[in-house]
Every structure is written in C-alpha cells, then in structure tokens.
Amino acid sequence: PVVFLWITFGTIFAGGVHDYFSGMLSERNDGASISEVCGIYLGNVMKNVMRVFSVVLLVMVGTVFAVGPAGLIVTLFKNSGVTGIVTSAEFWLWIILLYYFIATFISIDKIIGRIYPLFGICLIIMAVGVIIGIFTHFMFITVACGAISGFHSTQSPLMARCMKSEKQGHFVFYGAMVAEGVIALIWAAAGCSIYEVTGGLNTGLAEILSGGQSAAIYDVCIKTMGSVGVALAMIGVIVCPITSGDTAFRSARLVLADWFKIDQDKIQKR
C-alpha cells in the first residue's frame, strides 16, 4: 500500500531532514526557539509572525493532547469493568492539566528527564506487541498517514539546549524521527491488516473509528496482544500524547521568554 511508501520515504527525506535541520539551526544559535531562528535568517517580520503562530499552535496542541489521553484512560477503565470517578474524562483531564502545569515550570531534568525513559520502554513494548500480533493477519488496503511534523521544530530547542555536542544531532534529531516512522509503520500495518475490507474500502476500521480514536486504539491492542499486554500497550499510547502536551506548553513558555527577554534561571520568572 502507498501508506508504507509515504511513511518510509517521508521519514527519510522529509521528516528526518526537517527535524535535523531545525534542531541544528537551534543548536548553532545557542538553543534559540524556532521563532528566533526565523528572525535571524528571515528578518523581524517573519520572527514576529512565527512568535504569535508558535504560541497559539503550541497551546492548541497541548490542549488536544490533554483531551485525547483522558479519553484513552476512560476507555481502558470502562472496558475493564471499573466504575466510579476513574471513568470520568473530566477527572483525568484535570489530573493531566495538573501534570502539565508542574512539568511546564520545573526544570526538564527534574520530571521529564526522569520518567521519559520509562514511558519509552512502554512505547517500545507496545510497538513490538502490535507488530507480532499483525503477523496473524493479512494486509489489505491503503490508509493515510503523515511522516513529517512541523510541530517537531518547536520542540528542537528543548533538545538543542541539552546537547553536549553537535555530533549528537544525527542521533537526537534524525534518529528520533526514524524511530517515530517505525512506530507509524507498525500502526499503519495494524490498520491495514486487522479490519475487514468491503469494495476496496476499510469498512471495519471506519466502523470502529465511529466510536472514537480511543476505541480504535483499544481494539487494535486487544486483537494483537490480548488482555495481558493491552494495559501496558495502552499506557504507551496514553503517555505519548501526554509527553507531547507537556513539551508543547514548555516550548510555548520558552518562546514567550525569548520574545520578552525573560531570564528562565529562576522558577519565579517562569
């Protein structure tokens, strides 16, 4: 299917190149935000446009990545037969927003640097479990998927400010995009192989998506790994958007700090 070509070539020639260049531009300009980098090379007009655009975009992304995980958590509990407040999306939304608030203002090595490796392990286990489960199905049709994200350019300064050498750029920026492309291929394969196809259309996937993305993700996990691995897999899928959300808000803070020249060494100024 075309989706596998798009993800593969998109990751290699578009996403990886985009992430590497945006990251290295930030690295060579003392970890400047993407809006400040635009100002250096494109002038003050584009710098101000990117400042406004970046902050608005990042706040919107952070909000979306709070609502999505809350729905996934509720789906997990409801399908496990649990009742009570833990099946309320609003309850989990407030929990996630509280985490975002803490993670946004505390130094990156205090929370994110400590727990992200655990989240990464969950994500890898989820991906491996799904790909193993796919071998029991046949792949049918073409689905759509992206292989490049402009959002990544707003996150690059976070990593650029933590790197010790430019030599790490290939692994940190390009390598991370390649890893994301592999995960995208796995989920594309799951979508193509598991669900029923009628008249060339993936009617089975469309039917499950009518219940929301949370229902579709749960369904893929339960069909590929069963009840044993579904909890860990769902954790991996839940924490990915949460980690994207907290870095979105953190990036928005740094863009505003660069914009208004606010020193970020002291937590009171964050």
Tab-separated table of C-alpha atoms in Angstrom:
chain	number	residue	atom	x	y	z
A	1	PRO	CA	0.000	0.000	0.000
A	2	VAL	CA	1.020	3.581	-0.681
A	3	VAL	CA	0.994	4.426	3.031
A	4	PHE	CA	4.127	2.365	3.643
A	5	LEU	CA	5.989	4.155	0.861
A	6	TRP	CA	4.839	7.536	2.161
A	7	ILE	CA	5.913	6.827	5.734
A	8	THR	CA	9.245	5.304	4.680
A	9	PHE	CA	10.317	7.928	2.154
A	10	GLY	CA	8.651	10.735	4.109
A	11	THR	CA	10.580	9.821	7.239
A	12	ILE	CA	13.921	9.543	5.407
A	13	PHE	CA	13.710	12.516	3.052
A	14	ALA	CA	11.218	14.852	4.753
A	15	GLY	CA	10.644	14.277	8.470
A	16	GLY	CA	14.208	13.331	9.376
A	17	VAL	CA	15.718	16.149	7.317
A	18	HIS	CA	13.235	18.682	8.741
A	19	ASP	CA	13.907	17.654	12.347
A	20	TYR	CA	17.688	17.562	11.876
A	21	PHE	CA	17.919	20.964	10.206
A	22	SER	CA	15.561	22.697	12.650
A	23	GLY	CA	17.421	21.131	15.569
A	24	MET	CA	20.880	22.019	14.318
A	25	LEU	CA	19.829	25.582	13.464
A	26	SER	CA	18.709	25.953	17.056
A	27	GLU	CA	21.870	24.266	18.351
A	28	ARG	CA	24.119	26.656	16.405
A	29	ASN	CA	22.184	29.660	17.701
A	30	ASP	CA	22.503	28.836	21.406
A	31	GLY	CA	19.270	26.842	21.605
A	32	ALA	CA	17.085	29.646	20.266
A	33	SER	CA	13.367	28.998	19.758
A	34	ILE	CA	12.184	28.406	16.193
A	35	SER	CA	10.675	31.909	16.044
A	36	GLU	CA	14.021	33.477	16.963
A	37	VAL	CA	15.818	31.312	14.402
A	38	CYS	CA	13.362	32.521	11.741
A	39	GLY	CA	14.170	36.083	12.751
A	40	ILE	CA	17.901	35.523	12.307
A	41	TYR	CA	17.558	34.210	8.758
A	42	LEU	CA	14.280	35.749	7.515
A	43	GLY	CA	14.023	39.066	9.313
A	44	ASN	CA	11.914	40.672	12.037
A	45	VAL	CA	8.584	40.405	10.225
A	46	MET	CA	8.759	36.616	9.995
A	47	LYS	CA	10.110	36.451	13.539
A	48	ASN	CA	7.025	38.185	14.907
A	49	VAL	CA	4.710	36.087	12.727
A	50	MET	CA	6.336	32.898	13.999
A	51	ARG	CA	6.220	34.101	17.600
A	52	VAL	CA	2.442	34.521	17.501
A	53	PHE	CA	1.875	31.429	15.362
A	54	SER	CA	4.092	29.229	17.571
A	55	VAL	CA	2.480	30.224	20.859
A	56	VAL	CA	-1.071	29.785	19.530
A	57	LEU	CA	-0.193	26.463	17.891
A	58	LEU	CA	1.563	25.105	20.971
A	59	VAL	CA	-1.305	25.978	23.307
A	60	MET	CA	-3.767	24.306	20.919
A	61	VAL	CA	-1.568	21.209	20.620
A	62	GLY	CA	-1.198	20.985	24.388
A	63	THR	CA	-4.970	21.209	24.833
A	64	VAL	CA	-5.657	18.469	22.267
A	65	PHE	CA	-3.054	16.230	23.859
A	66	ALA	CA	-4.794	16.616	27.191
A	67	VAL	CA	-8.253	15.608	25.944
A	68	GLY	CA	-7.079	12.581	23.926
A	69	PRO	CA	-5.236	10.735	26.735
A	70	ALA	CA	-8.121	11.383	29.135
A	71	GLY	CA	-10.438	9.566	26.712
A	72	LEU	CA	-7.994	6.667	26.360
A	73	ILE	CA	-7.731	6.226	30.125
A	74	VAL	CA	-11.518	6.233	30.480
A	75	THR	CA	-11.813	3.639	27.703
A	76	LEU	CA	-9.288	1.408	29.453
A	77	PHE	CA	-11.147	1.516	32.763
A	78	LYS	CA	-14.621	1.117	31.254
A	79	ASN	CA	-13.575	-1.901	29.187
A	80	SER	CA	-12.103	-3.420	32.342
A	81	GLY	CA	-15.488	-3.178	34.076
A	82	VAL	CA	-14.396	-0.454	36.509
A	83	THR	CA	-16.901	2.185	37.622
A	84	GLY	CA	-16.704	5.403	39.598
A	85	ILE	CA	-14.783	8.628	39.225
A	86	VAL	CA	-11.938	6.969	37.273
A	87	THR	CA	-14.347	6.556	34.353
A	88	SER	CA	-14.880	10.316	34.165
A	89	ALA	CA	-12.946	12.053	31.385
A	90	GLU	CA	-13.146	15.352	33.276
A	91	PHE	CA	-11.396	13.814	36.294
A	92	TRP	CA	-8.438	12.635	34.200
A	93	LEU	CA	-8.384	15.883	32.262
A	94	TRP	CA	-7.759	17.814	35.467
A	95	ILE	CA	-5.064	15.324	36.518
A	96	ILE	CA	-3.291	15.698	33.175
A	97	LEU	CA	-3.557	19.508	33.258
A	98	LEU	CA	-2.060	19.498	36.770
A	99	TYR	CA	0.861	17.433	35.488
A	100	TYR	CA	1.254	19.830	32.549
A	101	PHE	CA	1.416	22.788	34.917
A	102	ILE	CA	4.123	21.156	37.038
A	103	ALA	CA	6.144	19.850	34.074
A	104	THR	CA	5.983	23.196	32.257
A	105	PHE	CA	7.588	25.230	35.020
A	106	ILE	CA	10.041	22.757	36.579
A	107	SER	CA	13.454	22.133	35.006
A	108	ILE	CA	13.443	19.441	32.330
A	109	ASP	CA	15.769	17.148	34.306
A	110	LYS	CA	13.527	17.139	37.392
A	111	ILE	CA	10.488	15.342	35.941
A	112	ILE	CA	10.657	14.767	32.194
A	113	GLY	CA	14.250	13.519	32.191
A	114	ARG	CA	13.475	11.014	34.946
A	115	ILE	CA	10.202	9.484	33.750
A	116	TYR	CA	10.527	9.641	29.948
A	117	PRO	CA	12.791	6.571	29.766
A	118	LEU	CA	10.039	4.536	31.471
A	119	PHE	CA	7.462	5.879	29.026
A	120	GLY	CA	9.809	4.986	26.166
A	121	ILE	CA	10.067	1.393	27.359
A	122	CYS	CA	6.261	1.118	27.442
A	123	LEU	CA	6.066	2.533	23.923
A	124	ILE	CA	8.637	0.061	22.569
A	125	ILE	CA	6.868	-2.890	24.195
A	126	MET	CA	3.569	-1.677	22.727
A	127	ALA	CA	5.041	-1.401	19.237
A	128	VAL	CA	6.692	-4.836	19.422
A	129	GLY	CA	3.474	-6.407	20.714
A	130	VAL	CA	1.369	-4.891	17.930
A	131	ILE	CA	3.794	-5.916	15.167
A	132	ILE	CA	3.914	-9.503	16.476
A	133	GLY	CA	0.124	-9.606	16.522
A	134	ILE	CA	-0.018	-8.334	12.935
A	135	PHE	CA	1.712	-11.479	11.669
A	136	THR	CA	-1.534	-13.363	12.277
A	137	HIS	CA	-3.435	-11.149	9.806
A	138	PHE	CA	-3.272	-10.196	6.123
A	139	MET	CA	-2.668	-6.644	4.906
A	140	PHE	CA	-5.313	-5.291	2.560
A	141	ILE	CA	-5.581	-1.621	1.652
A	142	THR	CA	-4.041	1.815	1.600
A	143	VAL	CA	-4.505	4.145	4.551
A	144	ALA	CA	-3.332	7.718	5.055
A	145	CYS	CA	-0.594	8.703	7.480
A	146	GLY	CA	1.908	11.543	7.896
A	147	ALA	CA	5.676	11.245	8.017
A	148	ILE	CA	6.660	14.835	8.796
A	149	SER	CA	5.625	17.235	11.536
A	150	GLY	CA	6.243	20.963	11.728
A	151	PHE	CA	5.432	20.649	15.434
A	152	HIS	CA	8.827	18.995	15.903
A	153	SER	CA	10.627	22.218	15.015
A	154	THR	CA	9.105	23.853	18.110
A	155	GLN	CA	10.481	21.020	20.241
A	156	SER	CA	14.003	21.006	18.795
A	157	PRO	CA	15.283	23.851	21.024
A	158	LEU	CA	14.462	21.774	24.104
A	159	MET	CA	16.884	19.102	22.937
A	160	ALA	CA	19.392	21.584	21.497
A	161	ARG	CA	19.747	23.181	24.927
A	162	CYS	CA	20.507	19.785	26.474
A	163	MET	CA	23.024	18.504	23.921
A	164	LYS	CA	26.709	18.438	24.816
A	165	SER	CA	27.998	18.228	21.241
A	166	GLU	CA	26.780	18.811	17.696
A	167	LYS	CA	27.814	15.230	16.970
A	168	GLN	CA	24.729	14.105	18.881
A	169	GLY	CA	22.482	15.850	16.350
A	170	HIS	CA	22.166	12.879	13.978
A	171	PHE	CA	21.012	10.557	16.741
A	172	VAL	CA	18.869	13.036	18.674
A	173	PHE	CA	17.057	14.758	15.795
A	174	TYR	CA	17.220	12.481	12.758
A	175	GLY	CA	17.248	9.271	14.782
A	176	ALA	CA	14.167	10.196	16.792
A	177	MET	CA	12.209	10.844	13.578
A	178	VAL	CA	13.267	7.471	12.200
A	179	ALA	CA	12.043	5.802	15.399
A	180	GLU	CA	8.725	7.614	15.053
A	181	GLY	CA	8.486	6.470	11.443
A	182	VAL	CA	8.960	2.847	12.504
A	183	ILE	CA	6.125	3.168	15.023
A	184	ALA	CA	3.944	4.776	12.329
A	185	LEU	CA	4.642	1.818	10.018
A	186	ILE	CA	3.591	-0.610	12.732
A	187	TRP	CA	0.272	1.127	13.339
A	188	ALA	CA	-0.348	1.508	9.610
A	189	ALA	CA	0.207	-2.225	9.227
A	190	ALA	CA	-2.239	-2.871	12.058
A	191	GLY	CA	-4.886	-0.687	10.434
A	192	CYS	CA	-4.392	-2.380	7.066
A	193	SER	CA	-4.312	-5.965	8.243
A	194	ILE	CA	-6.800	-6.339	11.077
A	195	TYR	CA	-10.007	-4.822	9.744
A	196	GLU	CA	-12.488	-6.025	7.131
A	197	VAL	CA	-12.372	-4.569	3.635
A	198	THR	CA	-15.535	-4.187	1.542
A	199	GLY	CA	-15.448	-2.919	-2.037
A	200	GLY	CA	-11.914	-1.631	-1.631
A	201	LEU	CA	-12.839	0.397	1.474
A	202	ASN	CA	-11.681	-0.359	5.001
A	203	THR	CA	-15.201	-0.546	6.401
A	204	GLY	CA	-14.071	-2.401	9.513
A	205	LEU	CA	-11.714	0.384	10.562
A	206	ALA	CA	-14.324	3.035	9.743
A	207	GLU	CA	-16.838	1.232	11.930
A	208	ILE	CA	-14.561	1.035	14.953
A	209	LEU	CA	-13.471	4.673	14.487
A	210	SER	CA	-17.115	5.709	14.780
A	211	GLY	CA	-16.644	5.086	18.489
A	212	GLY	CA	-13.680	7.454	18.622
A	213	GLN	CA	-9.923	7.055	18.361
A	214	SER	CA	-9.741	5.668	21.885
A	215	ALA	CA	-11.972	2.757	20.898
A	216	ALA	CA	-9.886	2.043	17.786
A	217	ILE	CA	-6.588	2.022	19.694
A	218	TYR	CA	-8.028	-0.262	22.364
A	219	ASP	CA	-9.427	-2.581	19.707
A	220	VAL	CA	-6.068	-2.909	17.927
A	221	CYS	CA	-4.273	-3.625	21.196
A	222	ILE	CA	-6.787	-6.237	22.365
A	223	LYS	CA	-6.764	-8.015	18.997
A	224	THR	CA	-2.979	-8.126	18.650
A	225	MET	CA	-1.896	-8.779	22.244
A	226	GLY	CA	-4.927	-9.873	24.210
A	227	SER	CA	-5.820	-8.751	27.710
A	228	VAL	CA	-2.336	-9.458	29.095
A	229	GLY	CA	-0.479	-6.878	27.043
A	230	VAL	CA	-3.271	-4.390	26.415
A	231	ALA	CA	-2.787	-2.471	29.683
A	232	LEU	CA	0.911	-1.872	29.070
A	233	ALA	CA	0.262	-1.054	25.415
A	234	MET	CA	-2.423	1.458	26.319
A	235	ILE	CA	-0.028	3.079	28.776
A	236	GLY	CA	2.443	3.501	25.933
A	237	VAL	CA	-0.223	5.060	23.718
A	238	ILE	CA	-1.520	7.278	26.525
A	239	VAL	CA	1.820	8.695	27.622
A	240	CYS	CA	2.899	9.626	24.075
A	241	PRO	CA	0.329	12.423	23.645
A	242	ILE	CA	0.798	13.451	27.287
A	243	THR	CA	4.537	13.896	26.761
A	244	SER	CA	3.816	15.839	23.582
A	245	GLY	CA	1.425	18.041	25.509
A	246	ASP	CA	3.798	18.923	28.313
A	247	THR	CA	6.610	19.735	25.881
A	248	ALA	CA	4.178	21.871	23.872
A	249	PHE	CA	3.399	24.029	26.899
A	250	ARG	CA	7.073	24.119	27.881
A	251	SER	CA	8.003	25.263	24.374
A	252	ALA	CA	5.305	27.948	24.494
A	253	ARG	CA	6.822	29.232	27.728
A	254	LEU	CA	10.295	29.340	26.192
A	255	VAL	CA	9.035	31.131	23.066
A	256	LEU	CA	7.428	33.793	25.264
A	257	ALA	CA	10.589	34.004	27.380
A	258	ASP	CA	12.758	34.538	24.298
A	259	TRP	CA	10.225	37.031	22.955
A	260	PHE	CA	10.114	39.209	26.061
A	261	LYS	CA	13.722	38.526	27.122
A	262	ILE	CA	12.743	36.934	30.441
A	263	ASP	CA	15.529	35.015	32.165
A	264	GLN	CA	14.431	31.453	32.994
A	265	ASP	CA	17.071	30.504	35.559
A	266	LYS	CA	14.799	31.312	38.499
A	267	ILE	CA	11.494	29.445	38.766
A	268	GLN	CA	9.710	32.638	39.901
A	269	LYS	CA	10.188	34.118	36.400
A	270	ARG	CA	8.748	31.110	34.595
